[in-house]
Amino acid sequence: MNPFTYTGLPMRVVFGAGSISQLAAEVERLGAKRALVLSTPGRGDSVRKVAESLGASLAGIYDKAVMHVPVEVAEDARRVAAELGADCCISVGGGSTTGLGKAVALTSGLPIIAVPTTYSGSEMTTILGMTEGGMKKTLRDVRVLPRTVIYDPALTLGLPAAISAASGMNAIAHCVEALYAADGNPINSLQAEEGIRALAAALPRVVKDPADMDARSDALYGAWLAGVSFATTGMGLHHKLCHVLGGTFSLPHAETHSIVLPHAARYNRDAAPAAMARIARALGAADAPQGLYDLEARLGMELRLSAIGMPREGLELAARIATESPYPNPRKVEHAGVLSLLNDAFEGRRPAA
Ligand code: NAD
């Protein structure tokens, strides 16, 4: 076995159907008395129910979280937290809401309790992505790590099948890149492979019946593992492309990840054979890139960048930005290959064997 470094992040996890009932106790455990609850707009009733369970410890609800944490929204939420005298934030939602909580924690030091309701895995990482002037910038800082994460699959029953599938594939993308990361290690790889296995088995059941609590539990378990495996390994070409497409072309985050993933895996396939063998094994497929594509087709997902707002004339610019300052990647990141990858993703072609 090659030498490696493993970083374990301090994290308390409360997992299981109904575990949201422990929220007030978890706030108390942090010694907090005035919690600000964060959410995206339109999640009204379910977030209000969670917030009301805090009783006198509820300082307020801020429901303006949006994708990719625009700096203006982060500053507004920080202002509200300060005005209300909040001593803790609770993010109830997907990666957009968790990201807002992290942005508040970064400058205020307030402890965060994350209650994830999608599978994006942000709650497990020290990574914060924010957008300013149309560009997404990502930082790693341990100050943004939630202190406690409550995974309650009951809160995910209302997540529509299509968003569940895309979010689950976003989680699988974390696992895929963790498996071939330059700074990967055997412990992360165990978690990443198990994350793919759990999600690939659960997502078809979730899509068939979004109210299937067992399937939702398995998917959330896979998402947790995906977040953990992503947290301490570097990102590669896949994440770089998704950051470019999301930041510069405003494409939807999870769908972009889903569509790009089989093609990014195809780009790296021959340069990372051990990782590809583990991905294929976890998917129960003969070939990793094709297995990812086939899983998405089975989930009824959109497979073309052209269908989610990508302009054809933007492909060249995206390839150029992704190539100019690439993340470490098993295969050298070269313009022609990346442009060809993007063209395949644009058209939704099944990756070649
Ligand atoms: P999201 O948080 O934007 O949520 C997508 C939509 O689903 C929103 O409209 C939201 O209101 C709705 N929603 C969420 N949970 C729901 C539920 N249970 N029922 C019904 N509707 C629900 O989507 P996401 O994919 O989870 O997050 C994307 C964001 O997270 C991006 O900004 C991305 O950059 C970030 N992210 C960060 C990390 C990290 O480690 N920093 C990791 C992954 C994603």
Tab-separated table of C-alpha atoms and ligand atoms in Angstrom:
chain	number	residue	atom	x	y	z
A	1	MET	CA	0.000	0.000	0.000
A	2	ASN	CA	1.272	3.478	-0.845
A	3	PRO	CA	1.786	5.973	1.994
A	4	PHE	CA	-1.117	8.390	2.474
A	5	THR	CA	-2.504	11.157	4.664
A	6	TYR	CA	-6.034	10.978	6.022
A	7	THR	CA	-7.855	13.929	7.591
A	8	GLY	CA	-10.939	13.175	9.671
A	9	LEU	CA	-13.255	16.155	10.142
A	10	PRO	CA	-14.980	16.691	13.504
A	11	MET	CA	-18.656	16.111	12.911
A	12	ARG	CA	-21.631	14.956	14.917
A	13	VAL	CA	-24.275	13.123	12.886
A	14	VAL	CA	-27.800	12.298	13.986
A	15	PHE	CA	-29.335	9.974	11.392
A	16	GLY	CA	-32.752	8.414	10.913
A	17	ALA	CA	-36.435	8.911	10.153
A	18	GLY	CA	-37.864	11.296	12.737
A	19	SER	CA	-34.462	12.519	13.936
A	20	ILE	CA	-35.491	16.144	13.339
A	21	SER	CA	-37.341	15.833	16.662
A	22	GLN	CA	-33.895	16.119	18.278
A	23	LEU	CA	-33.200	19.560	16.787
A	24	ALA	CA	-34.025	21.578	19.926
A	25	ALA	CA	-31.809	19.277	22.013
A	26	GLU	CA	-28.970	19.681	19.512
A	27	VAL	CA	-29.276	23.490	19.704
A	28	GLU	CA	-29.118	23.249	23.480
A	29	ARG	CA	-26.121	20.952	23.252
A	30	LEU	CA	-24.258	23.762	21.452
A	31	GLY	CA	-25.180	26.110	24.286
A	32	ALA	CA	-27.182	28.262	21.844
A	33	LYS	CA	-30.385	30.120	22.720
A	34	ARG	CA	-31.259	32.114	19.581
A	35	ALA	CA	-31.252	30.107	16.367
A	36	LEU	CA	-31.691	31.651	12.937
A	37	VAL	CA	-33.252	29.139	10.528
A	38	LEU	CA	-32.140	29.432	6.889
A	39	SER	CA	-33.962	28.107	3.822
A	40	THR	CA	-34.647	28.723	0.152
A	41	PRO	CA	-37.848	30.620	-0.754
A	42	GLY	CA	-40.952	28.506	-1.187
A	43	ARG	CA	-40.150	25.833	1.380
A	44	GLY	CA	-42.498	27.672	3.753
A	45	ASP	CA	-44.630	25.102	5.562
A	46	SER	CA	-42.055	22.389	6.100
A	47	VAL	CA	-39.361	24.844	7.232
A	48	ARG	CA	-41.807	26.669	9.500
A	49	LYS	CA	-42.715	23.354	11.165
A	50	VAL	CA	-39.035	22.640	11.833
A	51	ALA	CA	-38.480	26.197	13.080
A	52	GLU	CA	-41.481	26.102	15.416
A	53	SER	CA	-40.129	22.954	17.072
A	54	LEU	CA	-37.429	25.225	18.559
A	55	GLY	CA	-39.923	27.117	20.707
A	56	ALA	CA	-38.274	30.007	22.552
A	57	SER	CA	-34.883	29.255	20.913
A	58	LEU	CA	-36.121	30.470	17.507
A	59	ALA	CA	-34.689	33.897	16.646
A	60	GLY	CA	-36.148	34.033	13.126
A	61	ILE	CA	-36.321	32.551	9.631
A	62	TYR	CA	-34.313	33.845	6.670
A	63	ASP	CA	-35.660	32.265	3.488
A	64	LYS	CA	-33.692	33.932	0.693
A	65	ALA	CA	-31.006	31.310	0.010
A	66	VAL	CA	-30.275	30.838	-3.700
A	67	MET	CA	-27.920	28.700	-5.750
A	68	HIS	CA	-24.153	29.344	-5.540
A	69	VAL	CA	-24.376	31.832	-2.621
A	70	PRO	CA	-24.186	35.263	-4.297
A	71	VAL	CA	-22.095	37.559	-2.047
A	72	GLU	CA	-24.983	40.031	-1.719
A	73	VAL	CA	-27.257	37.332	-0.261
A	74	ALA	CA	-24.509	36.206	2.131
A	75	GLU	CA	-24.062	39.775	3.347
A	76	ASP	CA	-27.802	40.226	3.807
A	77	ALA	CA	-28.075	36.999	5.847
A	78	ARG	CA	-25.100	38.039	8.005
A	79	ARG	CA	-26.795	41.384	8.661
A	80	VAL	CA	-30.071	39.686	9.662
A	81	ALA	CA	-28.228	37.231	11.941
A	82	ALA	CA	-26.475	40.133	13.678
A	83	GLU	CA	-29.667	42.210	13.991
A	84	LEU	CA	-31.542	39.301	15.547
A	85	GLY	CA	-28.679	38.515	17.911
A	86	ALA	CA	-28.528	34.936	16.605
A	87	ASP	CA	-26.023	32.673	18.352
A	88	CYS	CA	-26.485	29.711	15.983
A	89	CYS	CA	-27.751	29.046	12.443
A	90	ILE	CA	-29.774	26.073	11.276
A	91	SER	CA	-29.746	25.446	7.529
A	92	VAL	CA	-32.781	23.426	6.428
A	93	GLY	CA	-32.471	22.592	2.746
A	94	GLY	CA	-30.087	21.563	0.009
A	95	GLY	CA	-26.609	22.749	-0.876
A	96	SER	CA	-27.792	26.306	-1.554
A	97	THR	CA	-29.067	26.693	1.997
A	98	THR	CA	-26.120	24.860	3.553
A	99	GLY	CA	-23.822	27.136	1.557
A	100	LEU	CA	-25.534	30.232	2.937
A	101	GLY	CA	-25.090	28.887	6.480
A	102	LYS	CA	-21.405	28.359	5.761
A	103	ALA	CA	-21.051	31.910	4.433
A	104	VAL	CA	-22.576	33.253	7.659
A	105	ALA	CA	-20.291	31.020	9.756
A	106	LEU	CA	-17.211	32.149	7.841
A	107	THR	CA	-17.387	35.742	9.023
A	108	SER	CA	-19.432	35.471	12.225
A	109	GLY	CA	-18.092	32.251	13.759
A	110	LEU	CA	-21.696	31.185	14.543
A	111	PRO	CA	-22.061	27.402	14.884
A	112	ILE	CA	-24.136	25.742	12.162
A	113	ILE	CA	-26.525	22.823	12.450
A	114	ALA	CA	-27.197	21.482	8.955
A	115	VAL	CA	-30.414	19.672	8.113
A	116	PRO	CA	-29.862	18.517	4.526
A	117	THR	CA	-32.930	17.817	2.424
A	118	THR	CA	-31.148	16.936	-0.836
A	119	TYR	CA	-28.176	14.688	-1.595
A	120	SER	CA	-25.563	17.305	-2.549
A	121	GLY	CA	-23.328	16.577	0.479
A	122	SER	CA	-22.229	20.151	1.219
A	123	GLU	CA	-22.987	19.658	4.924
A	124	MET	CA	-19.976	17.339	5.259
A	125	THR	CA	-17.379	19.643	3.723
A	126	THR	CA	-15.261	22.657	4.593
A	127	ILE	CA	-15.845	23.898	1.039
A	128	LEU	CA	-17.733	27.117	0.390
A	129	GLY	CA	-18.544	28.222	-3.147
A	130	MET	CA	-19.714	31.811	-3.614
A	131	THR	CA	-20.463	33.861	-6.716
A	132	GLU	CA	-19.481	37.420	-7.382
A	133	GLY	CA	-19.920	39.182	-10.713
A	134	GLY	CA	-20.855	35.925	-12.480
A	135	MET	CA	-17.721	34.070	-11.346
A	136	LYS	CA	-17.812	31.243	-8.837
A	137	LYS	CA	-14.980	31.123	-6.321
A	138	THR	CA	-14.405	28.221	-3.995
A	139	LEU	CA	-12.554	28.220	-0.683
A	140	ARG	CA	-11.825	25.606	1.966
A	141	ASP	CA	-12.009	26.763	5.570
A	142	VAL	CA	-12.706	24.670	8.638
A	143	ARG	CA	-14.742	27.560	10.124
A	144	VAL	CA	-17.606	26.784	7.715
A	145	LEU	CA	-17.965	23.136	8.765
A	146	PRO	CA	-21.336	22.474	10.422
A	147	ARG	CA	-21.009	21.290	14.029
A	148	THR	CA	-23.938	18.905	13.781
A	149	VAL	CA	-25.772	17.342	10.863
A	150	ILE	CA	-29.254	15.920	11.232
A	151	TYR	CA	-30.109	13.513	8.416
A	152	ASP	CA	-33.834	12.860	8.511
A	153	PRO	CA	-35.101	11.051	5.398
A	154	ALA	CA	-38.659	12.073	6.313
A	155	LEU	CA	-37.722	15.629	5.282
A	156	THR	CA	-36.736	14.427	1.815
A	157	LEU	CA	-40.028	12.678	0.941
A	158	GLY	CA	-41.264	15.841	-0.802
A	159	LEU	CA	-38.147	16.278	-2.928
A	160	PRO	CA	-39.440	15.767	-6.485
A	161	ALA	CA	-38.175	12.653	-8.287
A	162	ALA	CA	-36.270	14.645	-10.929
A	163	ILE	CA	-34.455	16.816	-8.367
A	164	SER	CA	-33.728	13.718	-6.264
A	165	ALA	CA	-32.144	11.957	-9.229
A	166	ALA	CA	-30.010	14.955	-10.213
A	167	SER	CA	-28.952	15.621	-6.656
A	168	GLY	CA	-28.087	11.938	-6.173
A	169	MET	CA	-25.932	11.969	-9.303
A	170	ASN	CA	-24.207	15.128	-7.957
A	171	ALA	CA	-23.330	13.016	-4.893
A	172	ILE	CA	-22.083	10.169	-7.087
A	173	ALA	CA	-19.867	12.715	-8.890
A	174	HIS	CA	-18.210	13.525	-5.551
A	175	CYS	CA	-17.471	9.817	-5.071
A	176	VAL	CA	-16.140	9.375	-8.608
A	177	GLU	CA	-13.643	12.224	-8.269
A	178	ALA	CA	-12.639	11.122	-4.748
A	179	LEU	CA	-11.751	7.688	-6.151
A	180	TYR	CA	-9.192	9.093	-8.589
A	181	ALA	CA	-8.098	12.159	-6.591
A	182	ALA	CA	-4.358	12.751	-6.475
A	183	ASP	CA	-4.652	13.065	-2.679
A	184	GLY	CA	-7.052	10.136	-2.269
A	185	ASN	CA	-6.548	7.439	0.330
A	186	PRO	CA	-7.928	3.969	1.091
A	187	ILE	CA	-10.369	5.190	3.758
A	188	ASN	CA	-11.898	7.810	1.471
A	189	SER	CA	-12.062	5.291	-1.333
A	190	LEU	CA	-14.018	2.854	0.852
A	191	GLN	CA	-16.543	5.573	1.615
A	192	ALA	CA	-16.718	6.718	-1.997
A	193	GLU	CA	-17.310	3.251	-3.409
A	194	GLU	CA	-19.957	2.489	-0.785
A	195	GLY	CA	-21.548	5.872	-1.512
A	196	ILE	CA	-21.895	5.018	-5.213
A	197	ARG	CA	-23.247	1.557	-4.387
A	198	ALA	CA	-25.847	2.911	-1.935
A	199	LEU	CA	-26.996	5.722	-4.248
A	200	ALA	CA	-27.072	3.637	-7.424
A	201	ALA	CA	-29.256	1.077	-5.645
A	202	ALA	CA	-31.510	3.628	-3.926
A	203	LEU	CA	-32.128	6.241	-6.642
A	204	PRO	CA	-34.215	4.029	-8.962
A	205	ARG	CA	-36.409	3.158	-5.948
A	206	VAL	CA	-36.672	6.850	-4.980
A	207	VAL	CA	-37.686	7.839	-8.508
A	208	LYS	CA	-40.251	5.030	-8.670
A	209	ASP	CA	-41.766	5.996	-5.321
A	210	PRO	CA	-40.513	9.275	-3.802
A	211	ALA	CA	-42.338	8.440	-0.556
A	212	ASP	CA	-40.425	5.169	-0.013
A	213	MET	CA	-38.788	5.891	3.367
A	214	ASP	CA	-36.329	2.982	3.136
A	215	ALA	CA	-35.109	4.116	-0.277
A	216	ARG	CA	-34.852	7.703	0.985
A	217	SER	CA	-32.811	6.519	4.004
A	218	ASP	CA	-30.426	4.553	1.792
A	219	ALA	CA	-30.015	7.500	-0.581
A	220	LEU	CA	-29.306	9.898	2.296
A	221	TYR	CA	-26.757	7.445	3.713
A	222	GLY	CA	-25.067	7.373	0.281
A	223	ALA	CA	-25.149	11.171	0.123
A	224	TRP	CA	-23.497	11.390	3.537
A	225	LEU	CA	-20.696	9.088	2.383
A	226	ALA	CA	-20.342	11.089	-0.814
A	227	GLY	CA	-19.980	14.303	1.158
A	228	VAL	CA	-17.396	12.743	3.481
A	229	SER	CA	-15.345	11.328	0.626
A	230	PHE	CA	-15.474	14.665	-1.217
A	231	ALA	CA	-14.604	16.688	1.892
A	232	THR	CA	-10.931	15.884	2.173
A	233	THR	CA	-9.899	15.039	-1.390
A	234	GLY	CA	-9.169	17.433	-4.226
A	235	MET	CA	-11.543	17.936	-7.151
A	236	GLY	CA	-10.676	17.090	-10.755
A	237	LEU	CA	-11.791	17.982	-14.260
A	238	HIS	CA	-15.424	17.061	-13.638
A	239	HIS	CA	-15.922	19.575	-10.827
A	240	LYS	CA	-13.901	22.193	-12.680
A	241	LEU	CA	-16.197	21.912	-15.701
A	242	CYS	CA	-19.302	22.094	-13.534
A	243	HIS	CA	-17.984	25.200	-11.780
A	244	VAL	CA	-17.329	26.842	-15.148
A	245	LEU	CA	-20.726	25.867	-16.576
A	246	GLY	CA	-22.568	26.931	-13.413
A	247	GLY	CA	-20.619	30.126	-12.775
A	248	THR	CA	-20.253	31.446	-16.325
A	249	PHE	CA	-23.387	30.054	-17.999
A	250	SER	CA	-25.702	29.863	-14.948
A	251	LEU	CA	-26.601	26.245	-15.661
A	252	PRO	CA	-28.449	24.409	-12.847
A	253	HIS	CA	-25.922	22.801	-10.503
A	254	ALA	CA	-27.101	19.219	-9.981
A	255	GLU	CA	-28.325	18.694	-13.560
A	256	THR	CA	-25.012	19.963	-14.921
A	257	HIS	CA	-23.147	17.506	-12.712
A	258	SER	CA	-25.350	14.644	-13.906
A	259	ILE	CA	-24.941	15.412	-17.575
A	260	VAL	CA	-21.188	16.035	-17.480
A	261	LEU	CA	-20.276	13.106	-15.197
A	262	PRO	CA	-20.297	10.164	-17.667
A	263	HIS	CA	-18.232	12.223	-20.128
A	264	ALA	CA	-15.715	13.421	-17.540
A	265	ALA	CA	-15.376	9.786	-16.434
A	266	ARG	CA	-14.860	8.744	-20.063
A	267	TYR	CA	-12.155	11.414	-20.431
A	268	ASN	CA	-10.328	9.989	-17.400
A	269	ARG	CA	-11.143	6.311	-17.904
A	270	ASP	CA	-7.857	5.038	-19.242
A	271	ALA	CA	-5.792	7.236	-16.916
A	272	ALA	CA	-7.457	5.908	-13.737
A	273	PRO	CA	-8.118	2.188	-14.246
A	274	ALA	CA	-8.254	1.223	-10.547
A	275	ALA	CA	-10.808	3.935	-9.751
A	276	MET	CA	-12.866	3.011	-12.822
A	277	ALA	CA	-12.943	-0.637	-11.768
A	278	ARG	CA	-14.321	0.339	-8.348
A	279	ILE	CA	-16.909	2.710	-9.885
A	280	ALA	CA	-18.044	0.000	-12.299
A	281	ARG	CA	-18.239	-2.561	-9.472
A	282	ALA	CA	-20.333	-0.187	-7.341
A	283	LEU	CA	-22.684	0.420	-10.284
A	284	GLY	CA	-22.855	-3.257	-11.216
A	285	ALA	CA	-21.704	-2.291	-14.721
A	286	ALA	CA	-18.960	-3.498	-17.045
A	287	ASP	CA	-17.717	0.022	-17.849
A	288	ALA	CA	-17.782	2.998	-15.451
A	289	PRO	CA	-18.652	5.871	-17.866
A	290	GLN	CA	-21.303	3.806	-19.639
A	291	GLY	CA	-22.644	2.564	-16.298
A	292	LEU	CA	-23.098	6.156	-15.108
A	293	TYR	CA	-24.827	7.138	-18.345
A	294	ASP	CA	-27.094	4.084	-18.270
A	295	LEU	CA	-28.079	4.738	-14.653
A	296	GLU	CA	-29.090	8.289	-15.615
A	297	ALA	CA	-31.064	7.039	-18.599
A	298	ARG	CA	-32.809	4.542	-16.315
A	299	LEU	CA	-33.669	7.381	-13.928
A	300	GLY	CA	-35.292	9.219	-16.845
A	301	MET	CA	-32.844	12.120	-16.563
A	302	GLU	CA	-31.977	14.787	-19.079
A	303	LEU	CA	-28.721	13.770	-20.782
A	304	ARG	CA	-28.003	16.841	-22.942
A	305	LEU	CA	-26.404	20.138	-21.939
A	306	SER	CA	-28.266	21.642	-24.894
A	307	ALA	CA	-31.551	21.011	-23.047
A	308	ILE	CA	-30.608	22.825	-19.821
A	309	GLY	CA	-29.631	26.188	-21.278
A	310	MET	CA	-26.093	25.696	-22.580
A	311	PRO	CA	-25.524	27.717	-25.761
A	312	ARG	CA	-23.579	25.792	-28.419
A	313	GLU	CA	-21.362	28.826	-29.011
A	314	GLY	CA	-20.367	28.761	-25.326
A	315	LEU	CA	-18.698	25.324	-25.515
A	316	GLU	CA	-15.398	26.682	-26.758
A	317	LEU	CA	-15.232	29.349	-24.037
A	318	ALA	CA	-16.069	26.736	-21.381
A	319	ALA	CA	-13.301	24.453	-22.671
A	320	ARG	CA	-10.861	27.366	-22.643
A	321	ILE	CA	-11.648	28.459	-19.067
A	322	ALA	CA	-11.526	24.851	-17.801
A	323	THR	CA	-8.182	24.299	-19.497
A	324	GLU	CA	-6.528	27.563	-18.440
A	325	SER	CA	-6.335	26.765	-14.718
A	326	PRO	CA	-7.231	23.091	-14.370
A	327	TYR	CA	-7.678	21.196	-11.108
A	328	PRO	CA	-5.347	18.191	-10.665
A	329	ASN	CA	-6.679	15.393	-12.863
A	330	PRO	CA	-5.546	11.859	-13.733
A	331	ARG	CA	-5.380	12.669	-17.456
A	332	LYS	CA	-3.711	15.857	-18.667
A	333	VAL	CA	-6.378	18.503	-19.245
A	334	GLU	CA	-6.122	19.556	-22.903
A	335	HIS	CA	-8.331	21.875	-24.887
A	336	ALA	CA	-9.193	19.551	-27.795
A	337	GLY	CA	-10.136	16.630	-25.544
A	338	VAL	CA	-12.177	18.829	-23.198
A	339	LEU	CA	-14.018	20.460	-26.107
A	340	SER	CA	-14.834	17.027	-27.499
A	341	LEU	CA	-16.074	15.941	-24.031
A	342	LEU	CA	-18.306	19.031	-23.872
A	343	ASN	CA	-19.656	18.364	-27.354
A	344	ASP	CA	-20.599	14.829	-26.323
A	345	ALA	CA	-22.311	16.186	-23.206
A	346	PHE	CA	-24.034	18.875	-25.281
A	347	GLU	CA	-25.529	16.227	-27.572
A	348	GLY	CA	-26.073	13.638	-24.802
A	349	ARG	CA	-24.138	10.859	-26.581
A	350	ARG	CA	-23.521	7.576	-24.742
A	351	PRO	CA	-19.782	7.477	-23.894
A	352	ALA	CA	-17.805	5.314	-26.280
A	353	ALA	CA	-16.610	1.935	-25.026
B	1	NAD	P1	-30.619	23.387	-3.866
B	1	NAD	O1	-30.211	23.512	-2.469
B	1	NAD	O2	-30.450	24.591	-4.736
B	1	NAD	O3	-32.112	22.875	-3.937
B	1	NAD	C1	-32.738	22.655	-5.195
B	1	NAD	C2	-34.225	22.976	-5.096
B	1	NAD	O4	-34.871	21.986	-4.312
B	1	NAD	C3	-34.535	24.320	-4.405
B	1	NAD	O5	-35.567	24.941	-5.095
B	1	NAD	C4	-34.984	23.902	-3.023
B	1	NAD	O6	-35.874	24.837	-2.460
B	1	NAD	C5	-35.659	22.589	-3.296
B	1	NAD	N1	-35.649	21.626	-2.188
B	1	NAD	C6	-34.613	21.306	-1.393
B	1	NAD	N2	-34.969	20.317	-0.551
B	1	NAD	C7	-36.262	20.020	-0.823
B	1	NAD	C8	-37.185	19.060	-0.303
B	1	NAD	N3	-36.847	18.177	0.634
B	1	NAD	N4	-38.431	19.015	-0.824
B	1	NAD	C9	-38.786	19.870	-1.832
B	1	NAD	N5	-37.954	20.782	-2.376
B	1	NAD	C10	-36.708	20.856	-1.875
B	1	NAD	O7	-29.876	22.178	-4.604
B	1	NAD	P2	-28.578	21.329	-4.268
B	1	NAD	O8	-28.279	20.613	-5.508
B	1	NAD	O9	-28.740	20.578	-3.022
B	1	NAD	O10	-27.462	22.413	-3.981
B	1	NAD	C11	-26.771	23.088	-5.006
B	1	NAD	C12	-25.799	24.079	-4.400
B	1	NAD	O11	-24.977	23.423	-3.439
B	1	NAD	C13	-24.852	24.690	-5.418
B	1	NAD	O12	-24.701	26.058	-5.158
B	1	NAD	C14	-23.552	23.954	-5.185
B	1	NAD	O13	-22.437	24.699	-5.554
B	1	NAD	C15	-23.598	23.682	-3.712
B	1	NAD	N6	-22.799	22.523	-3.277
B	1	NAD	C16	-21.767	22.760	-2.442
B	1	NAD	C17	-20.988	21.703	-1.984
B	1	NAD	C18	-19.882	21.987	-1.036
B	1	NAD	O14	-19.231	21.072	-0.526
B	1	NAD	N7	-19.603	23.218	-0.745
B	1	NAD	C19	-21.264	20.387	-2.391
B	1	NAD	C20	-22.337	20.187	-3.251
B	1	NAD	C21	-23.126	21.262	-3.681
